[in-house]
Amino acid sequence: MKKYDYLIVGSGLFGAVFAHKAKLAGKSCLIIDKRNHKGGNIYCENVEGINVHKYGAHIFHTNDKFIWDFVNSFVEFNRYTNSPVANYNGEIYNLPFNMNTFNKLWGVITPKEAQEHIKNQIKELNIYNPSNLEEQALSLVGTDIFNKLIKEYTEKQWGRECKDLPAFIIKRLPVRFTYDNNYFNDKYQGIPIGGYNKLIDGLLEGIEIQLDTDYFSNREYFDSLAENTVFTGKIDEYYDFQYGKLSYRSLRFETEVLDNENYQGNAVVNYTSKNEPYTRIIEHKHFEFGTQSKTVVTKEYSLEASSNSEPYYPINDDENNELYRKYKKLADEEKNVIFGGRLAEYKYYDMHQVIGSALKKSRDIFGL
Ligand code: FDA
């Protein structure tokens, strides 16, 4: 008999939701995390009384009432609605592209006028079979939106010209013919009042956790502690990179405290011109309608993925997906190991999706 029923590697949303359900099912769990805090990428750091989203802006949104009620049972969510704006060389445009954006670009007032404008721009381009991202985007939204709001932003994100990027990266571009600046279409959205740490604390209440503890520092020892393992780290690392490394896009965050009550008037401002090296500035207090006398802002820079950088976004191109399939085959053969979450499944998951996936897994195993 081993000491625990479950060793859970990673205290992010997948690990935390699974641990919560396992505990309800009467199972004993030990969570380990190599970081010095719990919560994975939703962790917030308190600076000047402001919850700083340390690993990038996190806005909770879902269409699923069950998941919304589930998270609200741990912490109440506020009414924050994501309405980012774009700053193109000092000109401000609403996102996602909607009637406010079109009015600012062309002075059009009705949806019909905006539709005509876009249609005419697309027609003049004569692009029938887009062969790269530039042609793809132009054929979807026309010249003005592409030049001011997509081109240079995308080039900063990928570190390459749009002409040299494959068309498949942009399958569709949401264009809205209403005066609606709400970025998400989901029924429910918001930010936990008091920050995401409250959600994680609620999920992990009464569960043993060891921080600053890397599973790979002594995997034989950790395996000896529990009957089963839930692994939410990198799947390629679990298998010693035996088939090669999966690629990720990374980010660099530059955070500063400003002696200013309100720096940019919005939580998220995208910088869509190449004249600024960063892609976004996040002003964290606006997620929670903060009234503190100071503010904290984070500039977000896109990084080419390298083996040393923090893995943020999986690059799900054919080559990486094929590599992932090989690791998945090994994972499927494991008897007592569950692979879950964005790193172990090599998948871009929003928070509600990762919660849904952990709930499903625990329902399959514990029936609750
Ligand atoms: P997560 O990465 O959070 O947790 C994994 C944990 O495992 C980490 O704590 C890590 O330290 C630990 N670990 C890994 N290897 C280990 C090892 N060897 N030993 C011990 N511990 C180990 N979603 C959304 O709904 N709205 C949003 O606005 C955003 N915004 C956003 C911005 C950015 C920049 C990113 C990268 C992602 C988002 N997301 C998002 C997605 C969201 O972050 C994501 O869905 C969840 O945090 C994923 O939770 P996981 O548990 O899968 O991974």
Tab-separated table of C-alpha atoms and ligand atoms in Angstrom:
chain	number	residue	atom	x	y	z
A	1	MET	CA	0.000	0.000	0.000
A	2	LYS	CA	1.423	3.343	-0.978
A	3	LYS	CA	0.954	6.451	1.136
A	4	TYR	CA	-1.373	8.331	-1.255
A	5	ASP	CA	-3.999	7.349	-3.785
A	6	TYR	CA	-2.916	10.161	-6.123
A	7	LEU	CA	0.255	12.080	-6.765
A	8	ILE	CA	-0.751	15.160	-8.729
A	9	VAL	CA	2.067	16.858	-10.605
A	10	GLY	CA	1.085	20.493	-11.116
A	11	SER	CA	-1.263	22.745	-9.131
A	12	GLY	CA	-2.753	24.552	-12.140
A	13	LEU	CA	-6.460	24.354	-12.919
A	14	PHE	CA	-6.363	20.769	-14.156
A	15	GLY	CA	-4.495	19.454	-11.112
A	16	ALA	CA	-6.537	21.555	-8.677
A	17	VAL	CA	-9.957	20.558	-10.067
A	18	PHE	CA	-8.962	16.893	-10.187
A	19	ALA	CA	-7.597	17.018	-6.621
A	20	HIS	CA	-10.798	18.659	-5.374
A	21	LYS	CA	-12.951	15.906	-6.862
A	22	ALA	CA	-10.590	13.136	-5.686
A	23	LYS	CA	-10.816	14.488	-2.143
A	24	LEU	CA	-14.632	14.517	-2.344
A	25	ALA	CA	-14.412	10.885	-3.437
A	26	GLY	CA	-12.454	10.100	-0.276
A	27	LYS	CA	-9.063	9.718	-1.990
A	28	SER	CA	-5.813	10.933	-0.468
A	29	CYS	CA	-3.752	13.268	-2.673
A	30	LEU	CA	-0.363	14.908	-2.682
A	31	ILE	CA	0.177	17.776	-5.099
A	32	ILE	CA	3.662	18.854	-6.072
A	33	ASP	CA	4.533	21.928	-8.107
A	34	LYS	CA	7.922	23.091	-9.265
A	35	ARG	CA	6.961	26.749	-8.951
A	36	ASN	CA	7.010	28.563	-5.613
A	37	HIS	CA	3.261	29.130	-5.720
A	38	LYS	CA	0.102	27.198	-6.555
A	39	GLY	CA	-2.338	27.930	-9.380
A	40	GLY	CA	-0.161	27.455	-12.459
A	41	ASN	CA	-0.700	30.182	-15.034
A	42	ILE	CA	-3.735	31.720	-13.358
A	43	TYR	CA	-1.694	32.735	-10.315
A	44	CYS	CA	-1.947	36.405	-9.271
A	45	GLU	CA	0.665	38.349	-7.355
A	46	ASN	CA	-0.526	41.095	-5.041
A	47	VAL	CA	1.335	44.341	-5.809
A	48	GLU	CA	0.186	47.609	-4.232
A	49	GLY	CA	-3.132	45.928	-3.391
A	50	ILE	CA	-3.675	45.026	-7.064
A	51	ASN	CA	-3.980	41.451	-8.328
A	52	VAL	CA	-1.320	41.191	-11.023
A	53	HIS	CA	-1.898	38.410	-13.559
A	54	LYS	CA	1.680	37.178	-13.473
A	55	TYR	CA	1.447	34.882	-16.498
A	56	GLY	CA	-0.636	37.100	-18.785
A	57	ALA	CA	-4.159	38.526	-18.707
A	58	HIS	CA	-6.753	35.916	-17.714
A	59	ILE	CA	-10.426	36.589	-18.367
A	60	PHE	CA	-12.836	33.825	-17.484
A	61	HIS	CA	-15.571	33.167	-20.044
A	62	THR	CA	-17.847	30.228	-20.758
A	63	ASN	CA	-21.171	29.257	-22.249
A	64	ASP	CA	-21.513	26.352	-19.868
A	65	LYS	CA	-23.766	27.142	-16.900
A	66	PHE	CA	-22.520	24.100	-14.988
A	67	ILE	CA	-18.894	25.283	-15.188
A	68	TRP	CA	-19.906	28.877	-14.375
A	69	ASP	CA	-21.801	27.707	-11.262
A	70	PHE	CA	-18.894	25.436	-10.337
A	71	VAL	CA	-16.314	28.273	-10.287
A	72	ASN	CA	-18.768	30.654	-8.595
A	73	SER	CA	-19.222	28.128	-5.795
A	74	PHE	CA	-15.612	28.870	-4.747
A	75	VAL	CA	-15.459	32.604	-5.419
A	76	GLU	CA	-17.879	35.213	-6.674
A	77	PHE	CA	-17.068	36.649	-10.111
A	78	ASN	CA	-17.404	40.330	-10.990
A	79	ARG	CA	-19.061	41.795	-14.117
A	80	TYR	CA	-15.814	42.490	-16.006
A	81	THR	CA	-16.372	42.354	-19.768
A	82	ASN	CA	-13.372	42.097	-22.017
A	83	SER	CA	-13.416	45.073	-24.397
A	84	PRO	CA	-9.847	45.520	-25.581
A	85	VAL	CA	-8.799	48.482	-27.687
A	86	ALA	CA	-6.087	48.727	-30.320
A	87	ASN	CA	-3.582	51.571	-30.391
A	88	TYR	CA	-2.190	52.078	-33.898
A	89	ASN	CA	0.349	54.903	-33.766
A	90	GLY	CA	-1.856	56.827	-31.349
A	91	GLU	CA	-5.156	56.118	-33.136
A	92	ILE	CA	-7.547	54.134	-30.913
A	93	TYR	CA	-9.850	51.446	-32.380
A	94	ASN	CA	-12.314	49.116	-30.671
A	95	LEU	CA	-11.840	45.369	-30.837
A	96	PRO	CA	-13.085	42.927	-31.945
A	97	PHE	CA	-13.664	44.587	-35.328
A	98	ASN	CA	-17.164	46.025	-35.028
A	99	MET	CA	-19.262	49.037	-36.013
A	100	ASN	CA	-17.313	51.284	-33.614
A	101	THR	CA	-14.094	50.251	-35.399
A	102	PHE	CA	-15.605	50.810	-38.858
A	103	ASN	CA	-17.040	54.178	-37.898
A	104	LYS	CA	-13.604	55.321	-36.688
A	105	LEU	CA	-11.880	53.935	-39.807
A	106	TRP	CA	-14.254	55.190	-42.495
A	107	GLY	CA	-16.976	57.311	-40.878
A	108	VAL	CA	-19.624	54.756	-41.878
A	109	ILE	CA	-22.722	54.598	-39.699
A	110	THR	CA	-24.877	51.678	-40.805
A	111	PRO	CA	-23.950	47.990	-41.028
A	112	LYS	CA	-24.836	48.058	-44.725
A	113	GLU	CA	-22.312	50.843	-45.383
A	114	ALA	CA	-19.609	48.963	-43.479
A	115	GLN	CA	-20.322	45.704	-45.303
A	116	GLU	CA	-20.136	47.520	-48.673
A	117	HIS	CA	-16.849	49.137	-47.707
A	118	ILE	CA	-15.234	45.839	-46.764
A	119	LYS	CA	-16.696	44.045	-49.790
A	120	ASN	CA	-15.316	46.674	-52.184
A	121	GLN	CA	-11.847	46.549	-50.645
A	122	ILE	CA	-11.776	42.753	-50.899
A	123	LYS	CA	-13.021	42.846	-54.498
A	124	GLU	CA	-10.260	45.216	-55.633
A	125	LEU	CA	-7.590	42.819	-54.353
A	126	ASN	CA	-8.537	39.932	-56.684
A	127	ILE	CA	-7.262	37.258	-54.296
A	128	TYR	CA	-8.877	33.908	-55.067
A	129	ASN	CA	-6.563	31.308	-53.537
A	130	PRO	CA	-4.737	32.870	-50.574
A	131	SER	CA	-1.256	31.352	-50.410
A	132	ASN	CA	-0.039	33.005	-47.203
A	133	LEU	CA	-1.380	34.729	-44.084
A	134	GLU	CA	-1.260	38.189	-45.667
A	135	GLU	CA	-3.430	37.166	-48.615
A	136	GLN	CA	-5.721	35.176	-46.350
A	137	ALA	CA	-6.336	38.111	-43.990
A	138	LEU	CA	-6.715	40.605	-46.837
A	139	SER	CA	-9.271	38.390	-48.529
A	140	LEU	CA	-11.285	38.219	-45.296
A	141	VAL	CA	-11.297	41.856	-44.112
A	142	GLY	CA	-9.796	44.059	-46.853
A	143	THR	CA	-6.893	46.506	-46.843
A	144	ASP	CA	-7.541	49.024	-44.057
A	145	ILE	CA	-8.300	46.614	-41.224
A	146	PHE	CA	-5.384	44.436	-42.301
A	147	ASN	CA	-2.865	47.292	-42.494
A	148	LYS	CA	-3.795	49.057	-39.263
A	149	LEU	CA	-4.942	46.267	-36.998
A	150	ILE	CA	-3.538	42.946	-38.168
A	151	LYS	CA	-0.322	43.131	-40.190
A	152	GLU	CA	2.297	44.574	-37.855
A	153	TYR	CA	0.706	43.051	-34.737
A	154	THR	CA	0.851	39.574	-36.264
A	155	GLU	CA	4.430	40.167	-37.433
A	156	LYS	CA	5.432	41.101	-33.877
A	157	GLN	CA	3.672	37.997	-32.553
A	158	TRP	CA	5.398	35.606	-34.926
A	159	GLY	CA	8.669	37.465	-35.590
A	160	ARG	CA	8.096	36.983	-39.320
A	161	GLU	CA	6.397	38.861	-42.149
A	162	CYS	CA	2.767	37.974	-42.835
A	163	LYS	CA	3.786	37.076	-46.380
A	164	ASP	CA	6.044	34.364	-44.934
A	165	LEU	CA	3.449	32.891	-42.593
A	166	PRO	CA	1.105	30.096	-43.643
A	167	ALA	CA	-2.510	31.005	-44.459
A	168	PHE	CA	-3.950	28.400	-42.043
A	169	ILE	CA	-2.958	30.457	-38.953
A	170	ILE	CA	-5.935	32.722	-39.653
A	171	LYS	CA	-8.956	30.625	-40.532
A	172	ARG	CA	-11.490	33.341	-39.871
A	173	LEU	CA	-11.477	36.852	-38.497
A	174	PRO	CA	-14.448	37.820	-36.405
A	175	VAL	CA	-16.135	40.872	-37.932
A	176	ARG	CA	-19.200	42.145	-36.126
A	177	PHE	CA	-21.743	44.467	-37.678
A	178	THR	CA	-23.115	45.724	-34.353
A	179	TYR	CA	-21.835	48.382	-31.955
A	180	ASP	CA	-20.746	45.685	-29.495
A	181	ASN	CA	-17.237	45.865	-28.011
A	182	ASN	CA	-17.590	42.692	-25.942
A	183	TYR	CA	-14.721	40.481	-27.105
A	184	PHE	CA	-16.346	37.183	-26.183
A	185	ASN	CA	-19.637	35.758	-27.390
A	186	ASP	CA	-20.058	33.580	-24.310
A	187	LYS	CA	-23.015	33.931	-21.970
A	188	TYR	CA	-20.881	34.240	-18.824
A	189	GLN	CA	-17.658	36.109	-18.165
A	190	GLY	CA	-15.875	37.882	-15.347
A	191	ILE	CA	-12.936	37.938	-12.979
A	192	PRO	CA	-12.966	36.372	-9.501
A	193	ILE	CA	-13.545	39.115	-6.919
A	194	GLY	CA	-10.279	39.204	-4.986
A	195	GLY	CA	-8.353	37.396	-7.714
A	196	TYR	CA	-7.809	33.916	-9.134
A	197	ASN	CA	-5.874	32.730	-6.080
A	198	LYS	CA	-9.201	32.527	-4.237
A	199	LEU	CA	-10.438	30.014	-6.792
A	200	ILE	CA	-7.328	27.882	-6.403
A	201	ASP	CA	-7.385	28.176	-2.595
A	202	GLY	CA	-11.002	27.018	-2.598
A	203	LEU	CA	-10.279	24.054	-4.853
A	204	LEU	CA	-7.237	22.993	-2.866
A	205	GLU	CA	-8.670	23.429	0.618
A	206	GLY	CA	-7.507	20.568	2.832
A	207	ILE	CA	-5.209	19.076	0.188
A	208	GLU	CA	-1.526	18.499	0.893
A	209	ILE	CA	0.785	20.432	-1.392
A	210	GLN	CA	4.566	20.745	-1.762
A	211	LEU	CA	5.866	23.744	-3.689
A	212	ASP	CA	9.344	24.233	-5.208
A	213	THR	CA	9.251	20.533	-5.993
A	214	ASP	CA	10.083	19.281	-9.478
A	215	TYR	CA	8.788	15.796	-10.247
A	216	PHE	CA	11.859	15.109	-12.378
A	217	SER	CA	14.246	15.907	-9.535
A	218	ASN	CA	13.432	12.458	-8.081
A	219	ARG	CA	10.741	10.719	-10.067
A	220	GLU	CA	11.354	7.232	-8.605
A	221	TYR	CA	10.749	8.621	-5.116
A	222	PHE	CA	7.576	10.489	-6.127
A	223	ASP	CA	6.251	7.467	-8.026
A	224	SER	CA	6.788	5.358	-4.909
A	225	LEU	CA	4.471	7.630	-2.899
A	226	ALA	CA	1.173	7.056	-4.698
A	227	GLU	CA	-0.856	4.383	-6.455
A	228	ASN	CA	-1.727	6.717	-9.345
A	229	THR	CA	-0.216	9.812	-10.932
A	230	VAL	CA	-1.959	12.771	-12.523
A	231	PHE	CA	0.640	14.484	-14.681
A	232	THR	CA	0.024	18.038	-15.916
A	233	GLY	CA	3.597	18.914	-16.967
A	234	LYS	CA	5.112	18.580	-20.458
A	235	ILE	CA	4.361	15.209	-22.015
A	236	ASP	CA	7.618	15.153	-24.006
A	237	GLU	CA	9.588	15.717	-20.811
A	238	TYR	CA	7.715	12.849	-19.118
A	239	TYR	CA	9.165	10.597	-21.824
A	240	ASP	CA	12.658	12.117	-21.687
A	241	PHE	CA	12.137	13.863	-25.039
A	242	GLN	CA	12.822	10.488	-26.664
A	243	TYR	CA	11.155	11.465	-29.947
A	244	GLY	CA	12.256	15.119	-29.795
A	245	LYS	CA	10.950	18.348	-28.259
A	246	LEU	CA	7.500	19.817	-28.819
A	247	SER	CA	7.607	23.521	-29.763
A	248	TYR	CA	5.868	26.365	-27.983
A	249	ARG	CA	5.502	30.093	-28.466
A	250	SER	CA	6.607	32.076	-25.492
A	251	LEU	CA	6.115	35.529	-23.988
A	252	ARG	CA	8.168	37.955	-21.945
A	253	PHE	CA	6.457	40.167	-19.389
A	254	GLU	CA	7.816	43.500	-18.179
A	255	THR	CA	5.867	44.712	-15.148
A	256	GLU	CA	6.164	48.090	-13.437
A	257	VAL	CA	4.392	50.036	-10.719
A	258	LEU	CA	3.427	53.545	-11.789
A	259	ASP	CA	2.661	56.427	-9.512
A	260	ASN	CA	-0.457	57.090	-11.511
A	261	GLU	CA	-4.043	56.274	-10.663
A	262	ASN	CA	-5.119	55.351	-14.161
A	263	TYR	CA	-2.545	54.824	-16.907
A	264	GLN	CA	-4.513	53.714	-19.959
A	265	GLY	CA	-8.185	53.590	-18.957
A	266	ASN	CA	-8.619	49.969	-20.003
A	267	ALA	CA	-7.319	46.581	-18.834
A	268	VAL	CA	-6.084	45.501	-22.277
A	269	VAL	CA	-4.594	47.699	-24.998
A	270	ASN	CA	-3.128	45.991	-28.068
A	271	TYR	CA	-0.315	47.845	-29.816
A	272	THR	CA	-0.826	47.038	-33.474
A	273	SER	CA	2.035	49.067	-34.990
A	274	LYS	CA	5.627	47.932	-35.339
A	275	ASN	CA	6.741	51.182	-33.727
A	276	GLU	CA	6.305	49.614	-30.295
A	277	PRO	CA	8.138	46.319	-29.709
A	278	TYR	CA	5.497	44.967	-27.320
A	279	THR	CA	2.147	43.530	-28.414
A	280	ARG	CA	-0.013	44.546	-25.464
A	281	ILE	CA	-0.070	46.561	-22.275
A	282	ILE	CA	-2.183	45.168	-19.463
A	283	GLU	CA	-3.296	47.489	-16.647
A	284	HIS	CA	-4.292	44.966	-14.006
A	285	LYS	CA	-6.419	47.110	-11.677
A	286	HIS	CA	-9.125	47.518	-14.343
A	287	PHE	CA	-9.941	43.781	-14.191
A	288	GLU	CA	-11.364	44.450	-10.740
A	289	PHE	CA	-12.393	48.116	-11.092
A	290	GLY	CA	-9.579	49.061	-8.699
A	291	THR	CA	-9.385	52.491	-7.124
A	292	GLN	CA	-5.857	52.242	-5.659
A	293	SER	CA	-3.692	55.369	-5.852
A	294	LYS	CA	-1.008	53.566	-7.894
A	295	THR	CA	-1.264	51.253	-10.870
A	296	VAL	CA	0.601	48.219	-12.195
A	297	VAL	CA	1.137	47.739	-15.918
A	298	THR	CA	2.672	44.847	-17.836
A	299	LYS	CA	4.137	45.074	-21.312
A	300	GLU	CA	3.857	41.782	-23.168
A	301	TYR	CA	6.497	40.792	-25.732
A	302	SER	CA	6.199	37.827	-28.058
A	303	LEU	CA	9.163	35.498	-28.139
A	304	GLU	CA	10.306	32.912	-30.625
A	305	ALA	CA	10.048	29.624	-28.775
A	306	SER	CA	13.341	28.316	-27.454
A	307	SER	CA	14.111	25.415	-25.162
A	308	ASN	CA	14.808	27.790	-22.254
A	309	SER	CA	11.720	29.956	-22.545
A	310	GLU	CA	8.511	29.306	-20.611
A	311	PRO	CA	6.155	27.214	-22.768
A	312	TYR	CA	2.930	29.219	-23.277
A	313	TYR	CA	1.230	28.409	-26.561
A	314	PRO	CA	1.591	25.012	-28.274
A	315	ILE	CA	2.442	25.348	-31.963
A	316	ASN	CA	-0.062	22.883	-33.357
A	317	ASP	CA	1.383	22.595	-36.862
A	318	ASP	CA	1.596	19.244	-38.672
A	319	GLU	CA	5.107	18.462	-37.490
A	320	ASN	CA	4.393	19.089	-33.797
A	321	ASN	CA	1.007	17.369	-33.901
A	322	GLU	CA	2.654	14.299	-35.378
A	323	LEU	CA	5.281	14.346	-32.635
A	324	TYR	CA	2.564	14.734	-29.997
A	325	ARG	CA	0.693	11.730	-31.425
A	326	LYS	CA	3.777	9.577	-30.797
A	327	TYR	CA	3.934	10.633	-27.146
A	328	LYS	CA	0.167	10.236	-26.801
A	329	LYS	CA	0.502	6.623	-27.954
A	330	LEU	CA	2.919	5.955	-25.091
A	331	ALA	CA	0.625	7.798	-22.673
A	332	ASP	CA	-2.378	5.716	-23.732
A	333	GLU	CA	-0.515	2.569	-22.735
A	334	GLU	CA	0.084	3.746	-19.161
A	335	LYS	CA	-2.054	2.014	-16.561
A	336	ASN	CA	-1.877	4.355	-13.577
A	337	VAL	CA	-0.994	7.704	-15.088
A	338	ILE	CA	-3.468	10.343	-16.223
A	339	PHE	CA	-2.207	13.100	-18.523
A	340	GLY	CA	-4.225	16.293	-18.335
A	341	GLY	CA	-4.060	20.028	-19.014
A	342	ARG	CA	-2.403	22.209	-21.610
A	343	LEU	CA	1.163	20.850	-21.327
A	344	ALA	CA	0.363	17.161	-21.010
A	345	GLU	CA	-2.229	17.254	-23.813
A	346	TYR	CA	-0.248	19.766	-25.907
A	347	LYS	CA	-3.352	21.750	-26.550
A	348	TYR	CA	-4.425	25.363	-26.205
A	349	TYR	CA	-7.070	25.233	-23.521
A	350	ASP	CA	-9.025	28.178	-22.162
A	351	MET	CA	-9.710	28.005	-18.435
A	352	HIS	CA	-13.290	26.786	-18.785
A	353	GLN	CA	-12.109	24.058	-21.153
A	354	VAL	CA	-9.403	22.791	-18.843
A	355	ILE	CA	-11.901	22.773	-15.962
A	356	GLY	CA	-14.383	20.888	-18.171
A	357	SER	CA	-11.723	18.364	-19.079
A	358	ALA	CA	-10.682	17.772	-15.437
A	359	LEU	CA	-14.329	17.470	-14.374
A	360	LYS	CA	-14.970	14.914	-17.087
A	361	LYS	CA	-11.914	12.896	-16.139
A	362	SER	CA	-12.864	12.858	-12.461
A	363	ARG	CA	-16.492	11.994	-13.302
A	364	ASP	CA	-15.264	9.018	-15.364
A	365	ILE	CA	-13.107	7.802	-12.481
A	366	PHE	CA	-15.052	8.713	-9.331
A	367	GLY	CA	-18.551	9.016	-10.720
A	368	LEU	CA	-18.899	12.563	-9.308
B	1	FDA	P1	-0.849	25.249	-15.931
B	1	FDA	O1	0.327	25.540	-16.763
B	1	FDA	O2	-1.605	26.389	-15.382
B	1	FDA	O3	-0.393	24.340	-14.695
B	1	FDA	C1	0.585	23.351	-14.813
B	1	FDA	C2	1.375	23.330	-13.516
B	1	FDA	O4	2.255	22.205	-13.528
B	1	FDA	C3	2.260	24.556	-13.317
B	1	FDA	O5	2.004	25.136	-12.071
B	1	FDA	C4	3.671	24.007	-13.401
B	1	FDA	O6	4.581	24.695	-12.560
B	1	FDA	C5	3.471	22.574	-12.947
B	1	FDA	N1	4.518	21.657	-13.437
B	1	FDA	C6	4.890	21.469	-14.722
B	1	FDA	N2	5.891	20.560	-14.775
B	1	FDA	C7	6.143	20.180	-13.504
B	1	FDA	C8	7.078	19.288	-12.908
B	1	FDA	N3	7.966	18.627	-13.658
B	1	FDA	N4	7.068	19.133	-11.570
B	1	FDA	C9	6.200	19.827	-10.795
B	1	FDA	N5	5.301	20.698	-11.307
B	1	FDA	C10	5.274	20.868	-12.645
B	1	FDA	N6	-7.681	31.177	-20.570
B	1	FDA	C11	-8.882	31.818	-20.496
B	1	FDA	O7	-9.917	31.175	-20.320
B	1	FDA	N7	-8.933	33.188	-20.575
B	1	FDA	C12	-7.829	33.954	-20.746
B	1	FDA	O8	-7.917	35.190	-20.826
B	1	FDA	C13	-6.562	33.281	-20.835
B	1	FDA	N8	-5.421	33.987	-20.995
B	1	FDA	C14	-4.218	33.338	-21.136
B	1	FDA	C15	-3.063	34.089	-21.348
B	1	FDA	C16	-1.854	33.438	-21.519
B	1	FDA	C17	-0.599	34.242	-21.752
B	1	FDA	C18	-1.788	32.021	-21.483
B	1	FDA	C19	-0.492	31.291	-21.703
B	1	FDA	C20	-2.929	31.274	-21.248
B	1	FDA	C21	-4.159	31.932	-21.072
B	1	FDA	N9	-5.318	31.217	-20.799
B	1	FDA	C22	-6.524	31.876	-20.730
B	1	FDA	C23	-5.278	29.736	-20.642
B	1	FDA	C24	-5.125	29.276	-19.170
B	1	FDA	O9	-3.921	29.787	-18.649
B	1	FDA	C25	-5.115	27.745	-19.115
B	1	FDA	O10	-6.329	27.233	-19.612
B	1	FDA	C26	-4.914	27.126	-17.725
B	1	FDA	O11	-4.124	27.903	-16.888
B	1	FDA	C27	-4.294	25.760	-17.907
B	1	FDA	O12	-4.190	25.055	-16.687
B	1	FDA	P2	-3.271	23.759	-16.606
B	1	FDA	O13	-3.490	23.164	-15.271
B	1	FDA	O14	-3.488	22.917	-17.802
B	1	FDA	O15	-1.763	24.292	-16.778
